[in-house]
């Protein structure tokens, strides 16, 4: 089974080397770093660390970056695609845990158990987005916004999203529901390195509106 | 005597015609765009200077004042333009995304060689 690890990132020179090193330590060789228009040394460091780098000449957003990585891996003949954040908030040591759950399933979602480490605003945001998603999509997931996921290449063809931003995670879930794909959830450890990065309150409002949009208008 | 608002309208239309012509000369757009925009400014110029030309249409639409007719026409025109722009932006966005992706693949292929 050919597994590819896709790491999208924007200006992640602080963490990218260690993230890639940890992924390699876990025995994964096919590591794709999608540099979404970084202005720092992210690409250079990722390449030095041993990843294949796909560089966007301009910033398009996380959704577009992940799509670039997935499309590229599918062209290379990947069987399993693993998504991991570049800011070091996910533990590469848990990749195997996700992959082992993929047996007989199409997609595995990592979920962040609610704990004190999660900033309060994020805890509230996650709660309301998860509730809205489960009511609208009919899929009861504990964490709809976690970026730590893995899926088969055949599932990717069905869930390929149109969003270029953080809404991709919600659109992916909407597509999983529409295609009645088999899914599983795995608890993951999350390290919050930066409270000001990632999804903002406004992103949260946008995601909520998009959940409704995806339900109603996405084929 | 021509009311002040009519003078402002006429000056506005003439200035816009001038800019339309200048941008055409600078090759910002082609002859087709020049004709479309000139027709629009000429239409506005005509309605403002001789409001009687649209009285028939105003009567059909049950609009009493020429000013109301201009405001309503302008608003409709803006909505059409916004819709048109929205579609263009969407299309350009998709094309840009595809281009950026293609470039990143090509760059990687070059490195491999």
Coordinates of C-alpha atoms in Angstrom, one line a residue:
Chain A
X1 CA 0.0 0.0 0.0
X2 CA 1.6 3.3 -1.2
X3 CA 1.1 5.9 1.5
X4 CA 1.7 9.6 0.8
X5 CA 1.8 12.2 3.6
X6 CA 0.6 15.7 2.5
X7 CA 1.6 18.7 4.5
X8 CA 0.1 22.0 3.4
X9 CA 1.8 25.1 4.9
X10 CA 2.3 28.8 4.7
X11 CA 5.3 30.4 6.3
X12 CA 6.1 27.5 8.5
X13 CA 9.9 27.7 8.7
X14 CA 9.8 27.3 12.5
X15 CA 8.2 23.9 12.5
X16 CA 8.4 22.3 9.0
X17 CA 11.9 20.7 9.4
X18 CA 11.0 18.9 12.7
X19 CA 7.6 17.9 11.4
X20 CA 9.1 16.2 8.3
X21 CA 11.9 14.7 10.4
X22 CA 9.3 13.1 12.7
X23 CA 7.3 11.8 9.7
X24 CA 10.4 10.2 8.3
X25 CA 11.3 8.7 11.6
X26 CA 7.9 6.9 11.5
X27 CA 9.1 5.2 8.3
X28 CA 7.2 7.3 5.7
X29 CA 9.2 8.2 2.6
X30 CA 6.6 9.9 0.4
X31 CA 6.2 13.2 2.0
X32 CA 4.8 16.1 0.0
X33 CA 5.0 19.6 1.4
X34 CA 2.7 22.0 -0.4
X35 CA 4.1 25.5 0.1
X36 CA 1.1 27.8 -0.3
X37 CA 3.0 30.9 -1.3
X38 CA 5.3 31.3 1.6
X39 CA 7.6 34.3 1.8
X40 CA 10.0 32.6 4.2
X41 CA 12.4 29.6 3.9
X42 CA 9.7 26.9 4.3
X43 CA 10.2 25.4 0.9
X44 CA 14.0 25.3 1.2
X45 CA 13.9 23.7 4.7
X46 CA 11.3 21.2 3.7
X47 CA 13.4 20.1 0.7
X48 CA 16.5 19.8 2.9
X49 CA 14.5 17.7 5.3
X50 CA 13.7 15.3 2.5
X51 CA 10.2 16.2 1.4
X52 CA 9.0 16.7 -2.2
X53 CA 8.0 20.4 -2.4
X54 CA 5.2 21.7 -4.5
X55 CA 5.2 25.5 -4.5
X56 CA 2.3 27.7 -5.2
X57 CA 3.6 31.0 -6.7
X58 CA 0.7 32.8 -4.9
X59 CA -1.2 32.0 -1.8
X60 CA -4.5 30.2 -2.7
X61 CA -5.6 28.9 0.7
X62 CA -5.5 25.6 2.6
X63 CA -8.1 23.9 0.5
X64 CA -6.3 24.6 -2.7
X65 CA -2.9 23.5 -1.2
X66 CA -4.3 20.2 0.0
X67 CA -5.9 19.6 -3.4
X68 CA -2.6 20.3 -5.1
X69 CA -0.9 17.7 -2.9
X70 CA -3.7 15.1 -3.3
X71 CA -3.8 15.5 -7.1
X72 CA -0.1 15.1 -7.3
X73 CA 0.0 12.0 -5.1
X74 CA -2.8 10.5 -7.2
X75 CA -0.8 11.0 -10.3
X76 CA 2.1 9.2 -8.6
X77 CA -0.2 6.3 -7.9
X78 CA -0.8 6.7 -4.2
X79 CA -3.2 4.4 -2.4
X80 CA -3.6 6.2 0.9
X81 CA -3.4 9.9 1.5
X82 CA -2.7 11.3 4.9
X83 CA -3.2 15.0 5.7
X84 CA -1.1 16.6 8.4
X85 CA -0.7 20.3 9.5
X86 CA 2.7 21.9 9.0
X87 CA 2.7 23.9 12.3
X88 CA 3.5 20.9 14.4
X89 CA 0.1 20.7 16.1
X90 CA -0.3 17.0 15.0
X91 CA 1.9 14.2 16.2
X92 CA 3.4 12.3 13.3
X93 CA 3.7 9.4 15.7
X94 CA -0.1 9.0 15.4
X95 CA -0.2 8.6 11.6
X96 CA 0.0 4.8 11.8
X97 CA -2.9 4.8 14.3
X98 CA -5.1 6.6 11.6
X99 CA -3.9 4.3 8.8
X100 CA -4.6 1.1 10.9
X101 CA -8.2 2.3 11.3
X102 CA -8.6 2.7 7.5
X103 CA -9.1 -1.0 7.0
X104 CA -12.6 -1.5 5.5
X105 CA -13.2 2.3 5.6
X106 CA -12.9 5.1 3.1
X107 CA -11.8 7.9 5.4
X108 CA -10.5 8.3 9.0
X109 CA -10.9 11.5 10.9
X110 CA -8.6 12.5 13.7
X111 CA -10.5 14.2 16.5
X112 CA -9.2 16.4 19.3
X113 CA -10.8 15.4 22.6
X114 CA -12.0 18.4 24.4
X115 CA -9.5 19.4 27.1
X116 CA -8.0 22.4 28.9
X117 CA -5.2 22.7 26.3
X118 CA -7.7 23.9 23.7
X119 CA -8.2 27.7 23.8
X120 CA -11.8 28.5 24.9
X121 CA -12.7 30.4 21.7
X122 CA -11.7 27.3 19.7
X123 CA -13.6 25.0 22.0
X124 CA -16.8 27.0 21.5
X125 CA -16.2 27.4 17.8
X126 CA -15.6 23.6 17.4
X127 CA -18.8 22.8 19.4
X128 CA -21.0 25.0 17.3
X129 CA -19.6 23.9 14.0
X130 CA -19.7 20.2 15.0
X131 CA -23.3 20.5 16.1
X132 CA -24.3 22.4 12.9
X133 CA -22.5 19.8 10.8
X134 CA -24.1 16.8 12.4
X135 CA -27.6 18.3 12.2
X136 CA -27.2 19.4 8.5
X137 CA -25.1 16.5 7.1
X138 CA -26.4 13.7 9.3
X139 CA -22.9 12.6 10.2
X140 CA -22.0 12.6 13.8
X141 CA -18.4 13.6 14.1
X142 CA -16.6 14.7 17.2
X143 CA -14.3 17.1 15.4
X144 CA -15.3 18.4 12.0
X145 CA -12.4 20.9 11.7
X146 CA -9.4 18.7 12.5
X147 CA -6.9 18.7 9.7
X148 CA -5.4 15.3 10.6
X149 CA -7.2 12.9 8.3
X150 CA -6.4 10.0 6.0
X151 CA -8.4 8.5 3.2
X152 CA -8.0 6.2 0.2
X153 CA -7.2 7.6 -3.2
X154 CA -10.5 6.2 -4.5
X155 CA -12.4 8.1 -1.8
X156 CA -10.5 11.3 -2.7
X157 CA -12.0 11.2 -6.2
X158 CA -15.4 11.3 -4.6
X159 CA -14.8 13.9 -1.9
X160 CA -12.6 16.3 -3.9
X161 CA -13.7 19.7 -2.7
X162 CA -14.1 23.0 -4.5
X163 CA -13.3 25.3 -1.6
X164 CA -9.9 26.8 -1.5
X165 CA -9.9 27.9 2.1
X166 CA -10.6 26.3 5.6
X167 CA -14.1 25.4 4.4
X168 CA -12.6 22.4 2.7
X169 CA -12.9 20.3 5.8
X170 CA -16.6 20.9 6.0
X171 CA -17.1 20.3 2.3
X172 CA -15.2 17.0 2.6
X173 CA -17.6 15.9 5.3
X174 CA -20.6 17.0 3.2
X175 CA -19.2 14.9 0.3
X176 CA -18.6 11.9 2.6
X177 CA -22.3 12.1 3.6
X178 CA -23.5 12.4 0.0
X179 CA -21.5 9.4 -1.2
X180 CA -22.3 7.4 1.9
X181 CA -18.6 6.7 2.5
X182 CA -17.5 4.5 5.4
X183 CA -15.7 6.5 8.0
X184 CA -14.0 6.1 11.4
X185 CA -12.7 8.5 14.1
X186 CA -9.4 8.3 16.0
X187 CA -8.5 10.5 19.0
X188 CA -5.4 12.5 18.4
X189 CA -3.1 14.6 20.5
X190 CA -2.9 18.3 19.5
X191 CA -0.3 20.8 20.5
X192 CA -1.3 24.4 20.2
X193 CA 1.8 26.3 19.2
X194 CA 0.1 29.5 18.1
X195 CA -3.3 30.8 19.2
X196 CA -3.5 33.3 16.4
X197 CA -3.1 30.9 13.6
X198 CA -5.7 28.7 11.9
X199 CA -9.4 29.3 11.9
X200 CA -10.6 32.7 13.1
X201 CA -14.1 33.6 14.5
X202 CA -15.0 35.0 11.1
X203 CA -13.8 31.8 9.5
X204 CA -16.1 30.0 11.9
X205 CA -19.1 32.0 10.7
X206 CA -18.1 31.4 7.1
X207 CA -17.7 27.7 7.7
X208 CA -21.2 27.5 9.2
X209 CA -22.7 29.3 6.2
X210 CA -20.7 27.0 3.9
X211 CA -22.0 23.8 5.6
X212 CA -25.5 24.9 4.6
X213 CA -24.3 25.8 1.1
X214 CA -22.5 22.5 0.6
X215 CA -25.5 20.6 1.8
X216 CA -27.8 22.4 -0.6
X217 CA -25.8 23.0 -3.7
X218 CA -22.8 20.6 -4.0
X219 CA -23.3 17.6 -6.3
Chain B
X1 CA -33.6 77.1 -18.7
X2 CA -31.7 73.8 -18.0
X3 CA -31.8 72.9 -14.3
X4 CA -28.5 72.5 -12.5
X5 CA -28.9 68.7 -12.1
X6 CA -29.2 68.4 -15.9
X7 CA -25.9 70.3 -16.3
X8 CA -24.2 68.0 -13.9
X9 CA -25.5 65.0 -15.7
X10 CA -24.5 66.3 -19.1
X11 CA -21.0 67.2 -17.8
X12 CA -20.7 63.7 -16.2
X13 CA -21.7 61.9 -19.4
X14 CA -19.2 64.0 -21.5
X15 CA -16.4 63.4 -19.1
X16 CA -17.1 59.7 -19.1
X17 CA -17.2 59.7 -22.9
X18 CA -13.8 61.4 -22.9
X19 CA -12.3 58.8 -20.5
X20 CA -13.8 55.9 -22.5
X21 CA -12.2 57.2 -25.6
X22 CA -8.8 57.8 -23.8
X23 CA -8.8 54.2 -22.5
X24 CA -9.6 52.9 -25.9
X25 CA -6.7 54.9 -27.4
X26 CA -4.4 53.4 -24.7
X27 CA -5.6 50.0 -25.9
X28 CA -7.1 49.1 -22.6
X29 CA -10.0 47.5 -24.5
X30 CA -11.1 47.0 -28.1
X31 CA -13.6 48.6 -30.5
X32 CA -16.5 46.5 -29.2
X33 CA -16.1 47.8 -25.6
X34 CA -15.7 51.4 -26.9
X35 CA -19.0 51.1 -28.8
X36 CA -20.9 49.5 -25.8
X37 CA -19.7 52.2 -23.3
X38 CA -20.1 55.1 -25.7
X39 CA -23.7 53.9 -26.4
X40 CA -24.3 53.9 -22.7
X41 CA -23.0 57.4 -22.1
X42 CA -24.8 58.7 -25.2
X43 CA -28.0 57.2 -23.9
X44 CA -27.6 58.9 -20.5
X45 CA -26.7 62.2 -22.3
X46 CA -29.8 61.9 -24.4
X47 CA -32.1 61.1 -21.5
X48 CA -30.7 64.0 -19.4
X49 CA -30.7 66.6 -22.1
X50 CA -34.1 65.6 -23.7
X51 CA -36.1 63.8 -21.0
X52 CA -39.1 63.7 -23.3
X53 CA -37.5 60.8 -25.2
X54 CA -38.3 58.4 -22.3
X55 CA -41.7 59.8 -21.3
X56 CA -43.4 57.0 -23.3
X57 CA -41.4 54.3 -21.5
X58 CA -41.9 56.0 -18.1
X59 CA -45.7 56.1 -18.7
X60 CA -45.7 52.3 -19.5
X61 CA -43.6 51.6 -16.4
X62 CA -45.8 54.0 -14.3
X63 CA -42.8 56.1 -13.3
X64 CA -43.7 59.8 -12.8
X65 CA -40.3 61.6 -12.5
X66 CA -37.4 61.3 -14.9
X67 CA -35.0 61.4 -11.9
X68 CA -36.7 58.2 -10.5
X69 CA -36.4 56.6 -13.9
X70 CA -32.6 57.4 -14.1
X71 CA -32.1 56.1 -10.5
X72 CA -34.0 52.9 -11.2
X73 CA -32.3 52.3 -14.5
X74 CA -28.9 52.9 -12.9
X75 CA -29.6 50.5 -10.1
X76 CA -30.7 47.8 -12.5
X77 CA -27.6 48.4 -14.6
X78 CA -25.3 48.1 -11.5
X79 CA -26.9 44.8 -10.5
X80 CA -26.3 43.5 -14.0
X81 CA -22.7 44.7 -13.8
X82 CA -22.2 43.1 -10.3
X83 CA -23.6 39.8 -11.5
X84 CA -21.4 39.9 -14.6
X85 CA -18.3 40.8 -12.5
X86 CA -19.1 38.0 -10.0
X87 CA -19.0 35.5 -12.9
X88 CA -15.8 36.8 -14.3
X89 CA -14.1 36.7 -10.9
X90 CA -15.2 33.2 -10.3
X91 CA -13.9 32.1 -13.7
X92 CA -10.6 33.9 -13.2
X93 CA -10.2 32.4 -9.7
X94 CA -10.7 28.8 -11.0
X95 CA -8.3 29.5 -13.9
X96 CA -5.7 31.0 -11.5
X97 CA -6.0 28.0 -9.2
X98 CA -5.4 25.6 -12.1
X99 CA -2.5 27.6 -13.3
X100 CA -0.8 27.8 -9.9
X101 CA -1.3 24.0 -9.5
X102 CA 0.1 23.3 -12.9
X103 CA 3.1 25.5 -12.3
X104 CA 3.9 23.8 -9.0
X105 CA 3.7 20.4 -10.8
X106 CA 6.0 21.6 -13.6
X107 CA 8.5 23.0 -11.2
X108 CA 8.7 19.7 -9.4
X109 CA 9.1 17.8 -12.7
X110 CA 12.0 20.1 -13.6
X111 CA 13.7 19.4 -10.3
X112 CA 13.3 15.7 -10.8
X113 CA 15.2 15.9 -14.2

